[in-house]
mmCIF file of C-alpha atoms and ligand atoms in Angstrom:
data_model
loop_
_atom_site.group_PDB
_atom_site.id
_atom_site.type_symbol
_atom_site.label_atom_id
_atom_site.label_comp_id
_atom_site.label_asym_id
_atom_site.label_seq_id
_atom_site.Cartn_x
_atom_site.Cartn_y
_atom_site.Cartn_z
ATOM 1 C CA MET G 11 -17.211 3.909 4.508
ATOM 2 C CA ASN G 12 -20.007 5.474 1.268
ATOM 3 C CA LEU G 13 -18.522 4.025 -1.791
ATOM 4 C CA LYS G 14 -20.635 4.322 -4.495
ATOM 5 C CA HIS G 15 -19.542 1.220 -7.418
ATOM 6 C CA LEU G 16 -19.712 1.645 -10.702
ATOM 7 C CA GLY G 17 -21.184 -0.967 -12.773
ATOM 8 C CA GLY G 18 -20.356 -1.803 -16.213
ATOM 9 C CA PHE G 19 -16.460 -0.964 -16.205
ATOM 10 C CA ALA G 20 -13.906 -2.990 -17.187
ATOM 11 C CA LEU G 21 -10.975 -3.040 -18.412
ATOM 12 C CA ALA G 22 -11.592 -3.488 -22.645
ATOM 13 C CA ALA G 23 -11.124 -6.934 -24.041
ATOM 14 C CA SER G 24 -7.611 -6.287 -26.321
ATOM 15 C CA PHE G 25 -6.452 -2.565 -27.388
ATOM 16 C CA SER G 26 -3.434 -1.500 -29.491
ATOM 17 C CA LEU G 27 0.158 -0.683 -28.355
ATOM 18 C CA GLY G 28 -0.220 3.595 -28.761
ATOM 19 C CA ALA G 29 -3.613 4.121 -27.201
ATOM 20 C CA PHE G 30 -1.920 4.680 -23.914
ATOM 21 C CA ALA G 31 0.373 7.645 -24.681
ATOM 22 C CA ALA G 32 -1.802 10.484 -24.088
ATOM 23 C CA ASP G 33 -2.151 12.794 -21.118
ATOM 24 C CA GLY G 34 -5.418 13.024 -19.963
ATOM 25 C CA LEU G 35 -6.391 11.517 -16.887
ATOM 26 C CA THR G 36 -8.313 14.490 -13.932
ATOM 27 C CA ALA G 37 -8.947 14.358 -10.974
ATOM 28 C CA SER G 38 -11.204 16.050 -8.799
ATOM 29 C CA ILE G 39 -12.543 17.054 -5.408
ATOM 30 C CA SER G 40 -15.306 18.687 -3.617
ATOM 31 C CA MET G 41 -17.389 18.657 -0.558
ATOM 32 C CA ASP G 42 -21.452 19.943 0.131
ATOM 33 C CA LYS G 43 -20.248 21.281 3.166
ATOM 34 C CA ARG G 44 -16.756 23.146 3.900
ATOM 35 C CA THR G 45 -17.762 23.198 7.903
ATOM 36 C CA LEU G 46 -17.821 20.735 9.585
ATOM 37 C CA GLY G 47 -18.950 19.668 13.788
ATOM 38 C CA ALA G 48 -19.493 16.758 15.460
ATOM 39 C CA SER G 49 -22.010 15.200 14.200
ATOM 40 C CA ASP G 50 -20.817 15.258 10.813
ATOM 41 C CA ASP G 51 -18.585 12.572 8.416
ATOM 42 C CA VAL G 52 -15.102 13.702 6.640
ATOM 43 C CA VAL G 53 -17.645 12.887 3.208
ATOM 44 C CA VAL G 54 -15.827 13.819 -0.160
ATOM 45 C CA HIS G 55 -17.114 13.913 -4.002
ATOM 46 C CA VAL G 56 -13.984 12.107 -6.481
ATOM 47 C CA THR G 57 -14.343 12.783 -9.700
ATOM 48 C CA LEU G 58 -11.810 10.693 -12.836
ATOM 49 C CA THR G 59 -12.060 13.027 -16.450
ATOM 50 C CA ASN G 60 -11.407 11.301 -18.895
ATOM 51 C CA THR G 61 -10.131 15.304 -20.894
ATOM 52 C CA SER G 62 -8.209 12.903 -24.044
ATOM 53 C CA ALA G 63 -9.603 11.350 -27.383
ATOM 54 C CA VAL G 64 -7.429 8.218 -26.424
ATOM 55 C CA PRO G 65 -8.795 5.469 -23.889
ATOM 56 C CA GLN G 66 -7.199 6.044 -19.918
ATOM 57 C CA TYR G 67 -6.453 3.404 -18.080
ATOM 58 C CA VAL G 68 -6.154 3.138 -14.684
ATOM 59 C CA LEU G 69 -5.289 0.765 -11.413
ATOM 60 C CA LYS G 70 -8.037 -0.014 -9.612
ATOM 61 C CA TRP G 71 -7.144 0.534 -6.111
ATOM 62 C CA HIS G 72 -6.232 3.426 -7.717
ATOM 63 C CA THR G 73 -9.002 5.026 -8.088
ATOM 64 C CA PRO G 74 -12.219 5.653 -5.493
ATOM 65 C CA PHE G 75 -14.371 2.905 -7.065
ATOM 66 C CA GLY G 76 -14.210 0.534 -4.434
ATOM 67 C CA GLU G 77 -13.246 -0.293 -1.180
ATOM 68 C CA ILE G 78 -9.901 1.670 -0.987
ATOM 69 C CA GLU G 79 -7.444 0.036 0.506
ATOM 70 C CA GLU G 80 -4.469 2.380 -0.156
ATOM 71 C CA SER G 81 -3.418 6.051 0.642
ATOM 72 C CA LEU G 82 -5.189 7.656 -2.409
ATOM 73 C CA PHE G 83 -5.242 11.250 -0.094
ATOM 74 C CA ASP G 84 -3.496 14.860 0.849
ATOM 75 C CA VAL G 85 -4.799 15.602 4.414
ATOM 76 C CA THR G 86 -3.103 18.563 5.729
ATOM 77 C CA ARG G 87 -4.082 19.464 9.824
ATOM 78 C CA ASP G 88 -3.141 23.719 9.976
ATOM 79 C CA GLY G 89 -0.161 22.696 8.080
ATOM 80 C CA ALA G 90 0.974 19.637 9.301
ATOM 81 C CA LYS G 91 0.404 15.713 7.559
ATOM 82 C CA VAL G 92 -1.910 13.761 8.981
ATOM 83 C CA ALA G 93 -1.173 9.843 8.212
ATOM 84 C CA TYR G 94 -3.136 7.771 6.055
ATOM 85 C CA GLU G 95 -4.370 5.060 9.074
ATOM 86 C CA GLY G 96 -6.403 2.691 6.861
ATOM 87 C CA LEU G 97 -5.558 -1.483 4.940
ATOM 88 C CA HIS G 98 -1.963 -1.408 3.386
ATOM 89 C CA ALA G 99 -2.144 -4.685 1.719
ATOM 90 C CA LYS G 100 0.668 -6.978 -0.352
ATOM 91 C CA ARG G 101 -0.783 -7.467 -3.940
ATOM 92 C CA PRO G 102 0.727 -8.980 -6.596
ATOM 93 C CA ALA G 103 1.959 -6.784 -10.477
ATOM 94 C CA PRO G 104 -0.820 -4.990 -11.744
ATOM 95 C CA THR G 105 -2.281 -7.309 -14.724
ATOM 96 C CA ALA G 106 -4.393 -6.143 -17.801
ATOM 97 C CA ALA G 107 -7.592 -7.393 -14.362
ATOM 98 C CA ASP G 108 -5.906 -4.762 -12.877
ATOM 99 C CA TYR G 109 -6.205 -1.378 -15.133
ATOM 100 C CA TYR G 110 -9.774 -0.021 -15.623
ATOM 101 C CA VAL G 111 -10.752 1.856 -19.227
ATOM 102 C CA ILE G 112 -12.180 5.448 -19.114
ATOM 103 C CA GLN G 113 -12.911 5.898 -22.086
ATOM 104 C CA PRO G 114 -12.797 9.848 -24.360
ATOM 105 C CA GLY G 115 -14.496 12.479 -22.349
ATOM 106 C CA LYS G 116 -16.870 9.774 -20.066
ATOM 107 C CA SER G 117 -16.928 10.715 -16.339
ATOM 108 C CA TYR G 118 -16.481 8.742 -13.297
ATOM 109 C CA LYS G 119 -17.131 9.703 -9.358
ATOM 110 C CA ALA G 120 -17.414 7.977 -6.585
ATOM 111 C CA THR G 121 -18.098 9.653 -2.512
ATOM 112 C CA VAL G 122 -15.660 8.316 -0.110
ATOM 113 C CA GLU G 123 -15.899 9.127 3.768
ATOM 114 C CA LEU G 124 -12.313 9.990 4.973
ATOM 115 C CA SER G 125 -11.765 10.335 9.139
ATOM 116 C CA GLN G 126 -11.946 6.549 9.142
ATOM 117 C CA MET G 127 -8.414 6.413 7.553
ATOM 118 C CA TYR G 128 -7.630 9.816 8.365
ATOM 119 C CA ASN G 129 -7.049 11.254 12.254
ATOM 120 C CA MET G 130 -9.987 13.832 12.789
ATOM 121 C CA SER G 131 -10.294 13.777 15.873
ATOM 122 C CA ILE G 132 -8.427 17.096 16.239
ATOM 123 C CA SER G 133 -10.009 20.300 15.752
ATOM 124 C CA GLY G 134 -8.730 22.593 12.549
ATOM 125 C CA ASP G 135 -8.230 23.478 8.777
ATOM 126 C CA TYR G 136 -7.479 20.818 6.980
ATOM 127 C CA THR G 137 -6.924 20.513 3.105
ATOM 128 C CA ILE G 138 -7.606 17.902 1.868
ATOM 129 C CA ARG G 139 -6.736 16.419 -2.030
ATOM 130 C CA TYR G 140 -6.535 13.716 -4.086
ATOM 131 C CA SER G 141 -3.603 11.790 -4.656
ATOM 132 C CA THR G 142 -2.236 9.383 -5.943
ATOM 133 C CA LYS G 143 1.106 7.522 -6.894
ATOM 134 C CA SER G 144 1.334 5.160 -9.667
ATOM 135 C CA ALA G 145 -1.647 5.738 -11.378
ATOM 136 C CA LYS G 146 -1.796 5.968 -14.965
ATOM 137 C CA LEU G 147 -0.707 3.215 -17.129
ATOM 138 C CA PHE G 148 0.814 4.165 -20.325
ATOM 139 C CA SER G 149 2.258 2.597 -23.430
ATOM 140 C CA ASN G 150 4.141 0.134 -21.671
ATOM 141 C CA ALA G 151 1.709 -2.598 -21.457
ATOM 142 C CA ASP G 152 2.460 -5.423 -23.841
ATOM 143 C CA PRO G 153 -1.521 -6.679 -25.400
ATOM 144 C CA SER G 154 -1.061 -10.155 -22.361
ATOM 145 C CA GLY G 155 -1.428 -7.037 -20.220
ATOM 146 C CA ARG G 156 2.137 -8.524 -18.792
ATOM 147 C CA ALA G 157 4.532 -6.127 -18.081
ATOM 148 C CA PHE G 158 3.037 -2.637 -16.498
ATOM 149 C CA ASP G 159 5.159 -2.331 -14.037
ATOM 150 C CA LYS G 160 7.477 -2.060 -16.631
ATOM 151 C CA LYS G 161 7.820 2.243 -16.596
ATOM 152 C CA GLN G 162 8.373 4.880 -14.180
ATOM 153 C CA PRO G 163 4.230 5.115 -14.819
ATOM 154 C CA ASP G 164 3.120 9.347 -13.583
ATOM 155 C CA SER G 165 0.674 10.345 -10.361
ATOM 156 C CA LEU G 166 -2.633 12.299 -10.012
ATOM 157 C CA GLN G 167 -3.568 15.041 -7.906
ATOM 158 C CA SER G 168 -6.688 17.384 -7.707
ATOM 159 C CA ASP G 169 -6.562 20.950 -6.597
ATOM 160 C CA ALA G 170 -6.455 20.870 -2.509
ATOM 161 C CA LEU G 171 -10.213 21.495 -0.659
ATOM 162 C CA SER G 172 -9.765 24.309 2.455
ATOM 163 C CA VAL G 173 -12.248 23.034 5.359
ATOM 164 C CA SER G 174 -12.664 23.491 9.054
ATOM 165 C CA ILE G 175 -13.176 20.109 11.023
ATOM 166 C CA GLU G 176 -14.947 20.090 14.686
ATOM 167 C CA GLY G 177 -12.518 17.314 16.022
ATOM 168 C CA THR G 178 -14.503 15.021 18.390
ATOM 169 C CA LEU G 179 -14.037 11.749 19.996
ATOM 170 C CA PRO G 180 -15.462 8.370 18.096
ATOM 171 C CA ARG G 181 -14.640 9.735 15.094
ATOM 172 C CA GLY G 182 -13.048 7.221 11.890
ATOM 173 C CA ALA G 183 -10.083 5.004 12.736
ATOM 174 C CA ILE G 184 -9.846 6.726 16.357
ATOM 175 C CA ALA G 185 -13.175 4.853 16.595
ATOM 176 C CA LYS G 186 -12.049 0.947 15.293
ATOM 177 C CA ALA G 187 -8.661 1.761 16.850
ATOM 178 C CA PRO G 188 -8.002 -0.570 18.731
ATOM 179 C CA ALA G 189 -6.708 -1.483 22.703
ATOM 180 C CA ASP G 190 -2.943 -2.097 22.809
ATOM 181 C CA PRO G 191 -0.695 -5.535 21.626
ATOM 182 C CA VAL G 192 -2.160 -8.403 24.047
ATOM 183 C CA GLY G 193 -0.790 -11.122 23.908
ATOM 184 C CA LEU G 194 3.526 -12.097 25.216
ATOM 185 C CA ALA G 195 6.516 -10.705 24.508
ATOM 186 C CA GLY G 196 7.517 -12.835 21.259
ATOM 187 C CA SER G 197 3.936 -15.495 20.640
ATOM 188 C CA LEU G 198 2.279 -16.434 18.339
ATOM 189 C CA SER G 199 -1.395 -15.498 18.577
ATOM 190 C CA PHE G 200 -4.302 -17.366 15.713
ATOM 191 C CA SER G 201 -7.764 -15.421 15.195
ATOM 192 C CA LYS G 202 -10.310 -17.169 13.179
ATOM 193 C CA CYS G 203 -7.727 -19.854 11.691
ATOM 194 C CA THR G 204 -7.726 -23.152 11.558
ATOM 195 C CA ALA G 205 -4.931 -25.879 12.914
ATOM 196 C CA SER G 206 -3.529 -26.095 9.283
ATOM 197 C CA GLN G 207 -3.727 -23.207 8.496
ATOM 198 C CA GLN G 208 -2.578 -22.260 12.227
ATOM 199 C CA SER G 209 0.545 -24.875 11.601
ATOM 200 C CA THR G 210 1.394 -23.199 7.882
ATOM 201 C CA ILE G 211 1.368 -19.921 9.943
ATOM 202 C CA THR G 212 4.135 -20.861 12.455
ATOM 203 C CA SER G 213 6.884 -21.493 9.940
ATOM 204 C CA ALA G 214 6.346 -18.658 7.745
ATOM 205 C CA LYS G 215 7.399 -16.716 11.198
ATOM 206 C CA SER G 216 10.487 -19.162 10.958
ATOM 207 C CA ALA G 217 10.691 -17.842 7.259
ATOM 208 C CA ALA G 218 10.444 -14.042 8.597
ATOM 209 C CA GLN G 219 12.530 -14.546 11.522
ATOM 210 C CA ASN G 220 15.607 -16.501 8.482
ATOM 211 C CA MET G 221 14.820 -13.602 5.959
ATOM 212 C CA SER G 222 14.757 -10.898 9.612
ATOM 213 C CA ASN G 223 17.828 -12.960 10.075
ATOM 214 C CA ASP G 224 20.164 -12.947 7.679
ATOM 215 C CA ALA G 225 18.821 -9.749 6.524
ATOM 216 C CA ASN G 226 20.728 -7.985 9.767
ATOM 217 C CA GLY G 227 23.584 -9.957 9.098
ATOM 218 C CA TYR G 228 24.159 -8.461 5.518
ATOM 219 C CA LEU G 229 23.024 -4.418 6.643
ATOM 220 C CA GLY G 230 25.727 -5.063 10.509
ATOM 221 C CA ALA G 231 28.285 -6.103 7.948
ATOM 222 C CA ASN G 232 28.195 -2.992 5.765
ATOM 223 C CA LYS G 233 28.347 -4.798 2.844
ATOM 224 C CA THR G 234 26.963 -2.836 -0.592
ATOM 225 C CA GLY G 235 27.062 -5.220 -2.353
ATOM 226 C CA GLN G 236 23.998 -5.487 -5.942
ATOM 227 C CA ARG G 237 21.672 -7.004 -2.947
ATOM 228 C CA TYR G 238 21.815 -3.860 -1.666
ATOM 229 C CA THR G 239 21.651 -1.379 -4.954
ATOM 230 C CA LYS G 240 19.034 -3.693 -6.902
ATOM 231 C CA TRP G 241 16.104 -3.113 -3.952
ATOM 232 C CA PHE G 242 16.881 1.039 -2.699
ATOM 233 C CA GLY G 243 19.081 2.042 -4.958
ATOM 234 C CA SER G 244 22.769 3.803 -5.176
ATOM 235 C CA TYR G 245 24.424 3.920 -1.887
ATOM 236 C CA SER G 246 23.764 6.804 0.658
ATOM 237 C CA SER G 247 24.907 6.641 4.156
ATOM 238 C CA SER G 248 21.619 8.863 5.277
ATOM 239 C CA ARG G 249 19.481 6.057 3.395
ATOM 240 C CA TYR G 250 21.693 2.843 4.157
ATOM 241 C CA SER G 251 21.719 3.613 7.571
ATOM 242 C CA THR G 252 17.608 3.776 7.688
ATOM 243 C CA VAL G 253 16.958 0.928 5.763
ATOM 244 C CA LYS G 254 19.202 -0.457 8.617
ATOM 245 C CA SER G 255 17.644 0.574 11.085
ATOM 246 C CA HIS G 256 14.466 -1.486 9.637
ATOM 247 C CA PHE G 257 15.727 -4.310 9.380
ATOM 248 C CA VAL G 258 16.620 -4.011 13.493
ATOM 249 C CA ALA G 259 12.629 -3.002 14.171
ATOM 250 C CA ILE G 260 11.890 -5.803 11.675
ATOM 251 C CA LYS G 261 13.308 -8.105 13.546
ATOM 252 C CA ASP G 262 12.969 -7.417 16.686
ATOM 253 C CA ALA G 263 8.908 -7.148 16.014
ATOM 254 C CA PHE G 264 9.149 -11.231 14.833
ATOM 255 C CA ASP G 265 11.824 -12.428 17.952
ATOM 256 C CA ASN G 266 9.859 -10.029 20.409
ATOM 257 C CA LYS G 267 6.262 -8.296 19.873
ATOM 258 C CA PRO G 268 3.208 -10.565 20.373
ATOM 259 C CA ILE G 269 2.327 -11.003 16.948
ATOM 260 C CA THR G 270 -1.209 -12.312 15.759
ATOM 261 C CA VAL G 271 -2.214 -14.028 12.643
ATOM 262 C CA ASP G 272 -6.491 -13.464 11.074
ATOM 263 C CA CYS G 273 -6.997 -15.594 8.553
ATOM 264 C CA SER G 274 -10.353 -14.222 7.476
ATOM 265 C CA CYS G 275 -9.570 -12.556 4.864
ATOM 266 C CA LYS G 276 -11.328 -13.814 1.174
ATOM 267 C CA LYS G 277 -9.714 -11.653 -1.301
ATOM 268 C CA SER G 278 -6.921 -12.463 -4.024
ATOM 269 C CA TYR G 279 -4.091 -10.487 -2.699
ATOM 270 C CA TYR G 280 -1.965 -11.612 -0.459
ATOM 271 C CA ALA G 281 -2.128 -9.678 3.232
ATOM 272 C CA TYR G 282 -2.876 -6.677 4.618
ATOM 273 C CA VAL G 283 -2.341 -4.714 7.704
ATOM 274 C CA TYR G 284 -3.249 -1.344 10.013
ATOM 275 C CA PRO G 285 -0.270 0.638 10.011
ATOM 276 C CA THR G 286 -1.075 1.614 13.366
ATOM 277 C CA GLN G 287 -2.244 -1.322 15.003
ATOM 278 C CA PRO G 288 0.325 -3.262 15.312
ATOM 279 C CA TYR G 289 1.540 -6.629 15.222
ATOM 280 C CA LYS G 290 -2.177 -7.829 13.670
ATOM 281 C CA ILE G 291 -2.003 -9.695 10.339
ATOM 282 C CA TYR G 292 -4.405 -10.438 8.266
ATOM 283 C CA VAL G 293 -3.150 -13.300 5.021
ATOM 284 C CA CYS G 294 -5.548 -13.599 2.288
ATOM 285 C CA ASN G 295 -5.628 -15.434 -0.494
ATOM 286 C CA ALA G 296 -2.913 -15.522 -2.828
ATOM 287 C CA PHE G 297 -0.592 -16.244 1.039
ATOM 288 C CA TRP G 298 -2.262 -20.121 0.569
ATOM 289 C CA SER G 299 -0.350 -20.463 -2.356
ATOM 290 C CA ALA G 300 2.216 -19.148 -1.817
ATOM 291 C CA PRO G 301 5.961 -20.966 -1.464
ATOM 292 C CA MET G 302 7.207 -20.902 2.279
ATOM 293 C CA THR G 303 10.760 -19.463 0.734
ATOM 294 C CA GLY G 304 11.923 -16.952 -1.425
ATOM 295 C CA THR G 305 9.683 -14.464 -3.723
ATOM 296 C CA ASP G 306 6.667 -13.580 -2.761
ATOM 297 C CA SER G 307 6.808 -16.070 -0.525
ATOM 298 C CA LYS G 308 5.013 -17.442 3.009
ATOM 299 C CA GLY G 309 8.123 -15.312 4.715
ATOM 300 C CA GLY G 310 8.362 -12.440 2.645
ATOM 301 C CA THR G 311 5.153 -11.115 3.267
ATOM 302 C CA LEU G 312 4.985 -11.382 6.302
ATOM 303 C CA VAL G 313 8.508 -9.442 6.367
ATOM 304 C CA HIS G 314 6.140 -7.183 3.585
ATOM 305 C CA GLU G 315 3.808 -6.615 5.774
ATOM 306 C CA MET G 316 5.353 -6.360 9.515
ATOM 307 C CA SER G 317 7.252 -3.233 7.822
ATOM 308 C CA HIS G 318 3.682 -1.330 7.647
ATOM 309 C CA PHE G 319 3.455 -0.378 11.340
ATOM 310 C CA ASN G 320 3.933 3.780 11.862
ATOM 311 C CA VAL G 321 5.564 1.430 15.526
ATOM 312 C CA VAL G 322 8.357 -0.640 13.330
ATOM 313 C CA ALA G 323 9.763 1.270 9.554
ATOM 314 C CA GLY G 324 6.696 2.756 9.045
ATOM 315 C CA THR G 325 7.041 1.622 4.939
ATOM 316 C CA ASP G 326 4.628 2.513 1.892
ATOM 317 C CA ASP G 327 3.223 0.385 -0.794
ATOM 318 C CA HIS G 328 4.615 2.981 -3.772
ATOM 319 C CA VAL G 329 4.750 0.079 -6.120
ATOM 320 C CA TYR G 330 4.435 -3.752 -6.029
ATOM 321 C CA GLY G 331 6.144 -7.051 -7.894
ATOM 322 C CA GLN G 332 10.029 -7.293 -8.461
ATOM 323 C CA SER G 333 9.856 -5.763 -11.924
ATOM 324 C CA GLY G 334 8.666 -2.622 -9.698
ATOM 325 C CA ALA G 335 11.005 -2.032 -7.484
ATOM 326 C CA ALA G 336 13.434 -3.390 -9.113
ATOM 327 C CA SER G 337 12.799 0.355 -11.237
ATOM 328 C CA LEU G 338 11.420 2.368 -8.256
ATOM 329 C CA ALA G 339 15.059 1.137 -6.754
ATOM 330 C CA ILE G 340 16.653 3.056 -9.976
ATOM 331 C CA SER G 341 14.463 5.573 -10.778
ATOM 332 C CA ASN G 342 13.867 6.856 -7.042
ATOM 333 C CA PRO G 343 16.185 5.474 -4.423
ATOM 334 C CA ALA G 344 14.319 7.868 -1.693
ATOM 335 C CA GLN G 345 10.718 6.091 -2.216
ATOM 336 C CA ALA G 346 12.993 2.004 -2.561
ATOM 337 C CA ILE G 347 12.829 2.676 0.990
ATOM 338 C CA ASP G 348 9.869 3.780 1.928
ATOM 339 C CA ASN G 349 8.484 0.796 0.306
ATOM 340 C CA ALA G 350 7.161 -2.859 1.481
ATOM 341 C CA ASP G 351 7.855 -4.928 -1.164
ATOM 342 C CA SER G 352 11.585 -3.463 -2.197
ATOM 343 C CA HIS G 353 12.310 -4.277 1.705
ATOM 344 C CA GLU G 354 9.985 -8.308 1.071
ATOM 345 C CA TYR G 355 12.354 -8.815 -2.336
ATOM 346 C CA PHE G 356 15.857 -7.629 0.106
ATOM 347 C CA GLY G 357 15.286 -10.371 2.556
ATOM 348 C CA GLU G 358 13.820 -12.702 0.297
ATOM 349 C CA ASN G 359 17.103 -12.325 -1.989
ATOM 350 C CA THR G 360 16.033 -14.142 -4.418
ATOM 351 C CA PRO G 361 17.707 -15.076 -7.566
ATOM 352 C CA ALA G 362 20.491 -14.542 -4.100
ATOM 353 C CA LEU G 363 22.313 -11.040 -4.434
ATOM 354 C CA PRO G 364 26.310 -10.485 -3.393
HETATM 355 ZN ZN1 ZN D 420 2.063 -3.684 1.550
#
C-alpha cells in the first residue's frame, strides 16, 4: 500500500456546537492511466475537500489518510461487485480524537493502491468509486466528544472512474491469500502469544462459545423479544432467518473449525480479521483490557470477528458501539443484520433482554 500521510492534521482542541451543520464535504477520485497492464499497480488518488464555510469533521477510518482498515471504495468488474478483502477491525465507539477536522476551503489528498484490498486478478472493465457510509459528523457531538454516534450519520461518495485492467496473478490480495486453514477441527492455535495470553484466549473462546450457544437457543426457539429488536430491528421473517443462519454458522465455526489467534497487533482497537482468511483472528490492545464477558468483552470481540469471515456470516462494520448499533436497528434493519457489532451485542446480551 502506498499512502501519503498527512502532517498537522488533527481535531481542533475546542469547538462549538452548530459548527458542523453545513453539508460541505466532497470526495473526488482520479487515476494517472485508464488502461492498466499486467505489471501495473492499481493506484488511485482520493481528495477530500471542504467546500463549506465551516469546519467539517470526518471519521479517520473513513478517510484514506492512513492505513486503510475499512472498505472505502465501491468496485465493480464488468458490472459485478468486487468484494473488499482487506482488514475489518473491531473498534470502540468513536470519540473526538477519532475525527479529522478539515477547515473551510482545504483539500487533502491520498494515494492508494487498490489491488491489495479488492481482487483485481481478473481482466475486465472496472469502475471504482470512493464510497464510505457514516463518514461525516454533524452537530450531534457534545463538547466532550462522547456522543458522536447517536445520530444517523451521512455518507460520502465520489464519482465513479472507469478503468480497463489486465488481470494477472499474483496481484495484491491474491498474492497474500493463504492456503486453506490448517489444524484439527475445533482446535485453537496461537501465533506470537505468550503462555498467559494463550490461557486468556482459551477462556475468551469458551465465553464466545457460550454466547453463540445462547444466541442459537434464542433464535432456534423463534423468540422475537426485545433482545432481537434492540439489535436487529423490526421483525421480518427473511431478516430473522438471515440472523439465525449467521449464528448457526458462528457457533459451528467456534465448535468445529480450526481457529488461530494472533497476538502481534499493537493497535489501540480490539481486533481485526481479513474476511477471506478464515479462521485467523488478530487481537489488539483493547482486547486485553476488555472484560471476559458482557458489553465489548473478549468473548464478544471473538463473536464480532468470527461474523466477518465470508464463509461464516460475511458481516461488515456499518457502525461501532452500542448506541450506534441500537440506532442502526431502528433506522436500517437491513444494515443491522449485516453489522458485526450488532451480532456481538446480541450475543453478549448485556444488560440482558428477553
Ligand atoms: Zn469489525
